[in-house]
Short mmCIF file of C-alpha atoms in Angstrom, two decimals:
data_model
loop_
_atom_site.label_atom_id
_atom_site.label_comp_id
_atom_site.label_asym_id
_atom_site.label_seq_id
_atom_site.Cartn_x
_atom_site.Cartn_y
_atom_site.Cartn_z
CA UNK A 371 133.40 101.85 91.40
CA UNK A 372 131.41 104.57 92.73
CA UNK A 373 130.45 104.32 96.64
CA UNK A 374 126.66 104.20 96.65
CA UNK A 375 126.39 105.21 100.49
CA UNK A 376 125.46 109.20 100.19
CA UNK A 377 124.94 111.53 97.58
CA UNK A 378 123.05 114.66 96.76
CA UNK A 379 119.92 114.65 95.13
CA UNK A 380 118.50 117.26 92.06
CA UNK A 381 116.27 118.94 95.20
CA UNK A 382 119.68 119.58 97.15
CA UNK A 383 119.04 117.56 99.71
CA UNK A 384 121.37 114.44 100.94
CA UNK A 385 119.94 111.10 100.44
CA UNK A 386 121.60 107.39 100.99
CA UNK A 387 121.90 106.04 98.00
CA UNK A 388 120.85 108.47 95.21
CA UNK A 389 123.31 108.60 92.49
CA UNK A 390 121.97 111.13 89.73
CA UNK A 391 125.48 112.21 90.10
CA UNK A 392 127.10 109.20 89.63
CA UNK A 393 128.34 107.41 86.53
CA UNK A 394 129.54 103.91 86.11
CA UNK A 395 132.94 102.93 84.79
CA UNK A 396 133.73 100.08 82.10
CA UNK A 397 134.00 96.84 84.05
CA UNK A 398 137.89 95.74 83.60
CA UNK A 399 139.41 93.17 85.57
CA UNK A 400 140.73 89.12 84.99
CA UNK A 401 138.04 86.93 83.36
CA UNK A 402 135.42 85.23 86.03
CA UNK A 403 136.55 82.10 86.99
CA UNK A 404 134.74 78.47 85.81
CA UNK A 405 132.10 77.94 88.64
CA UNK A 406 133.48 74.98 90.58
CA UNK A 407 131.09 72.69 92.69
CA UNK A 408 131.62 74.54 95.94
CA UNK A 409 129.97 77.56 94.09
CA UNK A 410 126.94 75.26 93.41
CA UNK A 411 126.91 73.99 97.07
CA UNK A 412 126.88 77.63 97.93
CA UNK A 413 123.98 78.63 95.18
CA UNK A 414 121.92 75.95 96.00
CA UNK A 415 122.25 76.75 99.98
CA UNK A 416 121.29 80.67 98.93
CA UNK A 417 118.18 79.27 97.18
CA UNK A 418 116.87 78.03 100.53
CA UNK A 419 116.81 81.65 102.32
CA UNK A 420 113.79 83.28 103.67
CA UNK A 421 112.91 86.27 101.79
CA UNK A 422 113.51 89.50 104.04
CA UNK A 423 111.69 91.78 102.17
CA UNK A 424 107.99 91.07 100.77
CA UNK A 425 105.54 93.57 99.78
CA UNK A 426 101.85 93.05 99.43
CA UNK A 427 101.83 92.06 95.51
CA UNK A 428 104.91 91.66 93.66
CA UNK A 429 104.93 89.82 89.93
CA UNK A 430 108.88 89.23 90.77
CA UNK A 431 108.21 87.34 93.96
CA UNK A 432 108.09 83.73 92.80
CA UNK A 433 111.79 84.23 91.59
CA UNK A 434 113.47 85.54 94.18
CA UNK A 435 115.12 81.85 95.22
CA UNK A 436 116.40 81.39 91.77
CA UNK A 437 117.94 85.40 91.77
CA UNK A 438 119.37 84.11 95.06
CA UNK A 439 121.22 81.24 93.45
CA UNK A 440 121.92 83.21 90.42
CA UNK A 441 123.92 86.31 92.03
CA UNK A 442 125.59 83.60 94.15
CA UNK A 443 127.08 81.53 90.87
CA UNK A 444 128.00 84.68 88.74
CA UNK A 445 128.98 87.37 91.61
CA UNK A 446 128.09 90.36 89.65
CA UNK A 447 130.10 93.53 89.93
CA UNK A 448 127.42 95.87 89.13
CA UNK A 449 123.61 94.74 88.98
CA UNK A 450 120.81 96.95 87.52
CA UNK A 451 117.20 96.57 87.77
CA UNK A 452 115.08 98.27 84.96
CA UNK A 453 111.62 98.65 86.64
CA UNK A 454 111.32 98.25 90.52
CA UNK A 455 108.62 99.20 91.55
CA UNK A 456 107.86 98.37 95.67
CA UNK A 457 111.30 96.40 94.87
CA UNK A 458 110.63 92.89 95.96
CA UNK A 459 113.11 91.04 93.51
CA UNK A 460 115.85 94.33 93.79
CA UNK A 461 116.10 93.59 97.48
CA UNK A 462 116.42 90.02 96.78
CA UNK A 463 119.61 90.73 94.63
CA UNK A 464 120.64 92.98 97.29
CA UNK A 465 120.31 90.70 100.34
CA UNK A 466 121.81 87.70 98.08
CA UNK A 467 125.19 90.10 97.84
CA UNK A 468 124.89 91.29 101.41
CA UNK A 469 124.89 87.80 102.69
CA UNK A 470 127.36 86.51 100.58
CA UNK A 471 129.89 89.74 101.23
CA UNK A 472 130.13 90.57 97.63
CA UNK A 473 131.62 93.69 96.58
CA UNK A 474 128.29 94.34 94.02
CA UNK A 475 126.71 97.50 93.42
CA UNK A 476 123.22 97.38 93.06
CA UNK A 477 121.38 100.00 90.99
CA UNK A 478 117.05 100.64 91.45
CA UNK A 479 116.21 102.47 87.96
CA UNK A 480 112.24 103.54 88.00
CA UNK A 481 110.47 106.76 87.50
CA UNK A 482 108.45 106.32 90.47
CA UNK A 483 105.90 109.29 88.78
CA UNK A 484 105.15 111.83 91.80
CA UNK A 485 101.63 113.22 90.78
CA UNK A 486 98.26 114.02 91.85
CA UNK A 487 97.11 110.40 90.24
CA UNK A 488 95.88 107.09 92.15
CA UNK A 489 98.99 105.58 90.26
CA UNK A 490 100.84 108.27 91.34
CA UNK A 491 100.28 108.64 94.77
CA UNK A 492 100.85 104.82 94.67
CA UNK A 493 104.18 105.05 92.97
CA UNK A 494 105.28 108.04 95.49
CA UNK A 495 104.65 105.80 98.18
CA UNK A 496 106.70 102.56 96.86
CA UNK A 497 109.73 104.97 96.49
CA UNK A 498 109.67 106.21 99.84
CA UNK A 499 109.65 102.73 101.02
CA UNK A 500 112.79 101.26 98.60
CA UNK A 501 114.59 104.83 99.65
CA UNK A 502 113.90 103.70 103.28
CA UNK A 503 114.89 100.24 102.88
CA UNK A 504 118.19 101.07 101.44
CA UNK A 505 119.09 103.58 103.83
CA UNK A 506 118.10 101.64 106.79
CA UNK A 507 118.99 98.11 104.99
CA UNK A 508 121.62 98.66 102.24
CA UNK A 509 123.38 101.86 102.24
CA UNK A 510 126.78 101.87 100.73
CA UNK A 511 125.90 98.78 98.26
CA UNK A 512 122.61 100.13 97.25
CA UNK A 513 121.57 103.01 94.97
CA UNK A 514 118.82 104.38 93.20
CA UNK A 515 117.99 106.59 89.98
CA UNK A 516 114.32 107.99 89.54
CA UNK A 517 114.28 108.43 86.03
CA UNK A 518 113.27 107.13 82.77
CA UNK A 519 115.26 103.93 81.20
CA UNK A 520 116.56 106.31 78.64
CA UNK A 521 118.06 109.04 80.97
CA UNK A 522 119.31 106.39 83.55
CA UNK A 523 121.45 104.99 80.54
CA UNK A 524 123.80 107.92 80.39
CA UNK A 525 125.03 106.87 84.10
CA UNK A 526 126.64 103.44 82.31
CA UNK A 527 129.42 103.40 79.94
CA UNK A 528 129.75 101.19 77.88
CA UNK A 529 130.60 97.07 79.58
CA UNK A 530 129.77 98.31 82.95
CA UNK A 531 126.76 96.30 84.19
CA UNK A 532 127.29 92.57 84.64
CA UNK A 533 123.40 91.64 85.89
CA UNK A 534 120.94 93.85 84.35
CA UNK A 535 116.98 92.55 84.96
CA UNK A 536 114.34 94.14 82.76
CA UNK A 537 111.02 94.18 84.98
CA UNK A 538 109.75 97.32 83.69
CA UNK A 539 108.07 96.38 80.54
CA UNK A 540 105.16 95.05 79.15
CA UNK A 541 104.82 94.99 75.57
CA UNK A 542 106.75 93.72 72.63
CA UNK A 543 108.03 96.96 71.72
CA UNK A 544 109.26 98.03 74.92
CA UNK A 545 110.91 95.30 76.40
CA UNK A 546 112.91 94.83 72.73
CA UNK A 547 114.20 98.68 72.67
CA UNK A 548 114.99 98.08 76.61
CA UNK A 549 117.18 95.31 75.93
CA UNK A 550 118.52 96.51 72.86
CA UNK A 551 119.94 100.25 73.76
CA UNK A 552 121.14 98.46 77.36
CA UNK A 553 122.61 95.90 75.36
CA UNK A 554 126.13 97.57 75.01
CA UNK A 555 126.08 98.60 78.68
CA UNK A 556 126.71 94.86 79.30
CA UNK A 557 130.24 93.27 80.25
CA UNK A 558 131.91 90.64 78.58
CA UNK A 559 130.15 88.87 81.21
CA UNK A 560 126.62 90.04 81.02
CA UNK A 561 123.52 88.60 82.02
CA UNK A 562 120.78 89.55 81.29
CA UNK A 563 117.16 88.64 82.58
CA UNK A 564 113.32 89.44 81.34
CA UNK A 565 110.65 88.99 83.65
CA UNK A 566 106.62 88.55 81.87
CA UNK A 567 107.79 86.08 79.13
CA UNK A 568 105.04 83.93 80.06
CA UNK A 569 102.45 86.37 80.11
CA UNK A 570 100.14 86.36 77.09
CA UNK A 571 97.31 88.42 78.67
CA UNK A 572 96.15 92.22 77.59
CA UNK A 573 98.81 94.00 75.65
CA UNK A 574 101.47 92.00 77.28
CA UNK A 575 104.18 91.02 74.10
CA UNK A 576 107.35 90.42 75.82
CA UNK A 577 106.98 86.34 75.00
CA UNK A 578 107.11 87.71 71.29
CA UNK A 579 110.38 89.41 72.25
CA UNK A 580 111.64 86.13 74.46
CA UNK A 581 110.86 83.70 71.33
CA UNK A 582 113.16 85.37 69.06
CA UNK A 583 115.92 86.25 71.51
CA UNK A 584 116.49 83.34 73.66
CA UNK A 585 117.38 81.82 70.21
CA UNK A 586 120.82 84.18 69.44
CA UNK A 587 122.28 83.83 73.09
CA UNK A 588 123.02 81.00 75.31
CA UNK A 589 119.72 80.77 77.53
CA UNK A 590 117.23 79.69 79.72
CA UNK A 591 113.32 80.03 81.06
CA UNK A 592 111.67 79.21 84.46
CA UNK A 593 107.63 79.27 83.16
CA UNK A 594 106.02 79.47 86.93
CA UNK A 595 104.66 83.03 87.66
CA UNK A 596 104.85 85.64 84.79
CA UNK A 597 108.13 83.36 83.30
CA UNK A 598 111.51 84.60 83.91
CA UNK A 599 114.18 84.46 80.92
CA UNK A 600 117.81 84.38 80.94
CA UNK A 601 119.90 85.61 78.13
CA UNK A 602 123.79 85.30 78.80
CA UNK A 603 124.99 87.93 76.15
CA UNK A 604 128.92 87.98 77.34
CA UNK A 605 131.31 85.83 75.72
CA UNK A 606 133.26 85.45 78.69
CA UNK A 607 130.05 84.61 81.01
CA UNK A 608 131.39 81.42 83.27
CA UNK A 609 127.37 80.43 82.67
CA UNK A 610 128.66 79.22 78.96
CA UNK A 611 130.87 76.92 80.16
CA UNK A 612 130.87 73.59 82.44
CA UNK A 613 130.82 73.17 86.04
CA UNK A 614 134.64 72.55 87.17
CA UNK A 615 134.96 68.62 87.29
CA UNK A 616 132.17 67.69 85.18
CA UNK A 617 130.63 68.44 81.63
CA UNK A 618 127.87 70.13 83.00
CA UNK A 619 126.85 73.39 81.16
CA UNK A 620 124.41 75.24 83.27
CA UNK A 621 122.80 76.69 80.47
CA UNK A 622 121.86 72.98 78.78
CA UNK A 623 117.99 72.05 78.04
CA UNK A 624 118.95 69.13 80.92
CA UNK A 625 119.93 71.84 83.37
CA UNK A 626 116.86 74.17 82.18
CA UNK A 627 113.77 71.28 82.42
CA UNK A 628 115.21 70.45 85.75
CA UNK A 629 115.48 73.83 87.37
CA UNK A 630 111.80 74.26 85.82
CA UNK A 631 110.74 71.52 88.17
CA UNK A 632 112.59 72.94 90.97
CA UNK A 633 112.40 76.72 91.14
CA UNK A 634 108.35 76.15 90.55
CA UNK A 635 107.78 74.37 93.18
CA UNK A 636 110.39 76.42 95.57
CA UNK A 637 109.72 79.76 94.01
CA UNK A 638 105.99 79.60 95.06
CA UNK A 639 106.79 78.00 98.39
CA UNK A 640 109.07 81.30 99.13
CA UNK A 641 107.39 83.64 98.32
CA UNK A 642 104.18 82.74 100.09
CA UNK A 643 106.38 81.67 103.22
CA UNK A 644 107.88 85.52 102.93
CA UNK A 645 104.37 86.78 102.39
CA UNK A 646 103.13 85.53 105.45
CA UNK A 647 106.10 86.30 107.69
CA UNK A 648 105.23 90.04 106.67
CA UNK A 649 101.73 89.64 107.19
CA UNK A 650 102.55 88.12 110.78
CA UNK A 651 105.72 90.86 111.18
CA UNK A 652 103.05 93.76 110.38
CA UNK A 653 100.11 92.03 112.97
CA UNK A 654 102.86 92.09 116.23
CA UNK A 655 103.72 95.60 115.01
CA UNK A 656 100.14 96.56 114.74
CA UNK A 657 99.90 94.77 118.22
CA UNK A 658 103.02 95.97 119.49
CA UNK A 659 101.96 99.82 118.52
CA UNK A 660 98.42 99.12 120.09
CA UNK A 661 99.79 97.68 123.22
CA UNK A 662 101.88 100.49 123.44
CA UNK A 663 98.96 102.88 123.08
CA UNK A 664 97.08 101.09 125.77
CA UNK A 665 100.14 101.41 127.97
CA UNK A 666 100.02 105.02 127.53
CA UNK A 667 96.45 105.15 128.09
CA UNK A 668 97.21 103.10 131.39
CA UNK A 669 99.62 105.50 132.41
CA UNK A 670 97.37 108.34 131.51
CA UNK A 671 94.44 107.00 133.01
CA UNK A 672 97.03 106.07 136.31
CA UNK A 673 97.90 109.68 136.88
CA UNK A 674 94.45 111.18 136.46
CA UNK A 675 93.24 108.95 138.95
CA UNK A 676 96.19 109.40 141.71
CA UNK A 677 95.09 113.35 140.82
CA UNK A 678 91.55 112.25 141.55
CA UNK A 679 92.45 111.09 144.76
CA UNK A 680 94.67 113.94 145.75
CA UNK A 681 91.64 116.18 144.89
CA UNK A 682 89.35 113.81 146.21
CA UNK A 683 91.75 113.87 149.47
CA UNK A 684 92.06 117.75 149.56
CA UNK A 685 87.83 118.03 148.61
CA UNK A 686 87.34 116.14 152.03
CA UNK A 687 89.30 118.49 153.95
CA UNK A 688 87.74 121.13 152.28
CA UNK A 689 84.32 119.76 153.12
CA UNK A 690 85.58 119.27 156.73
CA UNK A 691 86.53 122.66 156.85
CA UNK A 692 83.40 123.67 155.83
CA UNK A 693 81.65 121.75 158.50
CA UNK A 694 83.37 123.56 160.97
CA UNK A 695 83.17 127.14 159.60
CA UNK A 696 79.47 126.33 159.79
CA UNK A 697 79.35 124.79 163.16
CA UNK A 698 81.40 127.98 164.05
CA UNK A 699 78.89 130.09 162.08
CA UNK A 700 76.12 128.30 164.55
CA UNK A 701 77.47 129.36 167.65
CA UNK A 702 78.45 132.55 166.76
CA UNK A 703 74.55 133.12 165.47
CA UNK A 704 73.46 131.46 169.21
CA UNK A 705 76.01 133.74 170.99
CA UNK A 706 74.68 136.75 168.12
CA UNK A 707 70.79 135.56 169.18
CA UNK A 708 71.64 135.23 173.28
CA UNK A 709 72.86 138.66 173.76
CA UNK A 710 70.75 139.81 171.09
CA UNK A 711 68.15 138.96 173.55
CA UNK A 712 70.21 140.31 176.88
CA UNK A 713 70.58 143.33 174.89
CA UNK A 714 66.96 143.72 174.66
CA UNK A 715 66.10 142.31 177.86
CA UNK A 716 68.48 145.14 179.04
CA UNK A 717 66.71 147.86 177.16
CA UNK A 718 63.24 146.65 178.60
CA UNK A 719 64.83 146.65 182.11
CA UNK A 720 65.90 150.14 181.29
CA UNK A 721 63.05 151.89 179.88
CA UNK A 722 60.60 149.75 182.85
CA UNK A 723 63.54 151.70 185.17
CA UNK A 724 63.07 155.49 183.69
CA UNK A 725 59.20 154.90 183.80
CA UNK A 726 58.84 153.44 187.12
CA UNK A 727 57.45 156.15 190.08
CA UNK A 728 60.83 155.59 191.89
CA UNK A 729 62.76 156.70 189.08
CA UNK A 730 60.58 160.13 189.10
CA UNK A 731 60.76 160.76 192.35
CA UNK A 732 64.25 160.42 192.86
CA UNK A 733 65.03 162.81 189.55
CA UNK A 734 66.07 165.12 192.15
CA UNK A 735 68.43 163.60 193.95
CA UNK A 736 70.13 162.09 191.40
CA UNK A 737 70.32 166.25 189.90
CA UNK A 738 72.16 167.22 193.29
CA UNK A 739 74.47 164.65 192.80
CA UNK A 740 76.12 165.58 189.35
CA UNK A 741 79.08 168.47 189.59
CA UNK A 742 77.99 171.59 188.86
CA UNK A 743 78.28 173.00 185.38
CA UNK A 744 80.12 176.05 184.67
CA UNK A 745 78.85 178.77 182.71
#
């Protein structure tokens, strides 16, 4: 069986879980065993489980708790999903065989279109999030191939898929040449399920489909949401036979009206229990990311002001500073003004002194006093 946990992708890049190099062997191996009532104990525990994975919308939600007990009765070896879309009821298959520690490989087959369109764009982003979800979630039992029904086909020979769940189609047409040319991909003990067979709105056909099929295998039909069917096309499918111990067939009208009454009530319970745990999940991670933006702004906000107060510190000594250069500047313009005014009080003295009659009259003696000057 191939190992789903790396492979190379058409761009050349390495992603978990792409397998458009992979192929998918016949399924050989000793016939599945009669399901016994600890199986039931265990299917109808699995039905209980909170749904990890929820997107916004999903048409597949509702059934989730019945593909829980379903994967848990039959154990698939390999389980295909035509049609996933944001992959609400592929991850459902996948956490049912993660919990349960089956060896299952579980294959994502869409076309995820990557254009310039609103559906597009949309699509795009729904693949990113089921590559990123099996990577982070699923990686070595989880795979995916983004390609048309058609080309997806050539990966599976002939008996190799044991669970195969057509999601992907709408109309009469489609959903009858999807089951037919997957038909001989199935194992002797193939199962296969059709999701919108109760959905008569628009140009939705597959009940036309489900009314003429469900009548040339063993089968069964859970009408809450868009109706899920259940076709067991292998002969060797422990669904066609009783529960060990008992002479219950799990595929009886008896078995069907009461897992009607069940699944309807559970399936819508679920899924809006899983609904809001995301809802709540995404508000404390919206809270979560805003507290930690405030934090950062806290911190942010912490060092600017301890830099405001070293500036604010080192501003004050500078303004000290400046009160003394100018106190200094003030006595050196006093000192600068007092002999300013010595100076001139000197000059005054001076030139009163060289006017005075004194001064004149003692020229000459003050000439007999200086050395003579040599010629």
């Amino acid at each position: 069986m191939p190992d789903l946990r790396a492979a190379t992708g058409s761009d050349g890049l390495s992603y978990a879980g792409d397998l458009s190099d992979r192929t998918f062997e016949p399924l050989d191996g000793p016939t599945a065993e009669v399901i016994d009532l600890g199986r039931i104990s265990d299917a109808l525990h699995a039905v209980t489980w909170e749904i990890e994975h929820a997107p916004t919308y999903s048409a597949c939600g509702v059934h989730i708790p019945f593909l829980f007990g379903l994967v848990t009765l039959i154990e698939p070896r390999v389980f295909v999903e035509l049609g996933v879309q944001a992959g609400a009821s592929f991850f459902g298959a996948c956490q049912a065989v993660q919990r349960q520690g089956y060896g299952t490989r579980c294959v994502a087959v869409d076309e995820w279109p990557d254009d310039a369109s609103p559906a597009g764009k949309l699509a795009c982003g729904e693949f990113d999030d089921v590559r990123r979800i099996i990577t982070d979630n699923y990686a070595g039992i989880a795979g995916y191939l983004r390609r048309d029904f058609a080309k997806a086909r050539a990966h599976f020979a002939p008996g190799s898929i044991d669970l195969l769940h057509i999601a992907g189609s709408h109309t009469d047409a489609a959903a009858r040449n999807d089951f037919t040319t997957w038909l001989d991909r199935m194992s002797d003990r193939g199962v296969v399920i059709v999701h919108d067979i109760n959905e008569f709105k628009q140009d939705f056909g597959v009940w036309r489909f489900w009314r003429e099929v469900c009548q040339q295998y063993p089968s069964m039909e859970l009408g809450h949401g868009h109706g899920l069917g259940v076709l067991v096309v292998g002969e060797n499918s422990p669904l066609r036979l009783p529960v060990e111990g008992t002479d219950i067939v799990p595929m009886s009208p008896v078995v069907n009206s009461q897992l009607q009454v069940f699944f309807g009530g559970l399936g819508h319970l679920s899924w809006s229990q899983a609904i809001g745990s995301a809802a709540r999940r995404e508000r404390e991670q919206i809270l979560a990311e805003e507290m930690r933006a405030l934090q950062a702004l806290q911190r942010e906000h912490r060092v600017a002001r301890e830099a405001s107060d070293r500036l604010r510190v080192e501003l004050a000594g500078q303004e000290a500073r400046i009160v003394q250069l100018r106190e200094q500047r003030d006595r050196l313009r006093l000192k600068v003004g007092r002999m300013s005014e010595e100076l001139d009080a000197a000059q005054a003295r001076v030139i009163d002194l060289e006017s005075s009659t004194s001064w004149r009259i003692t020229k000459p003696l003050r000439a007999i006093r200086r050395p003579g000057r040599r010629g």
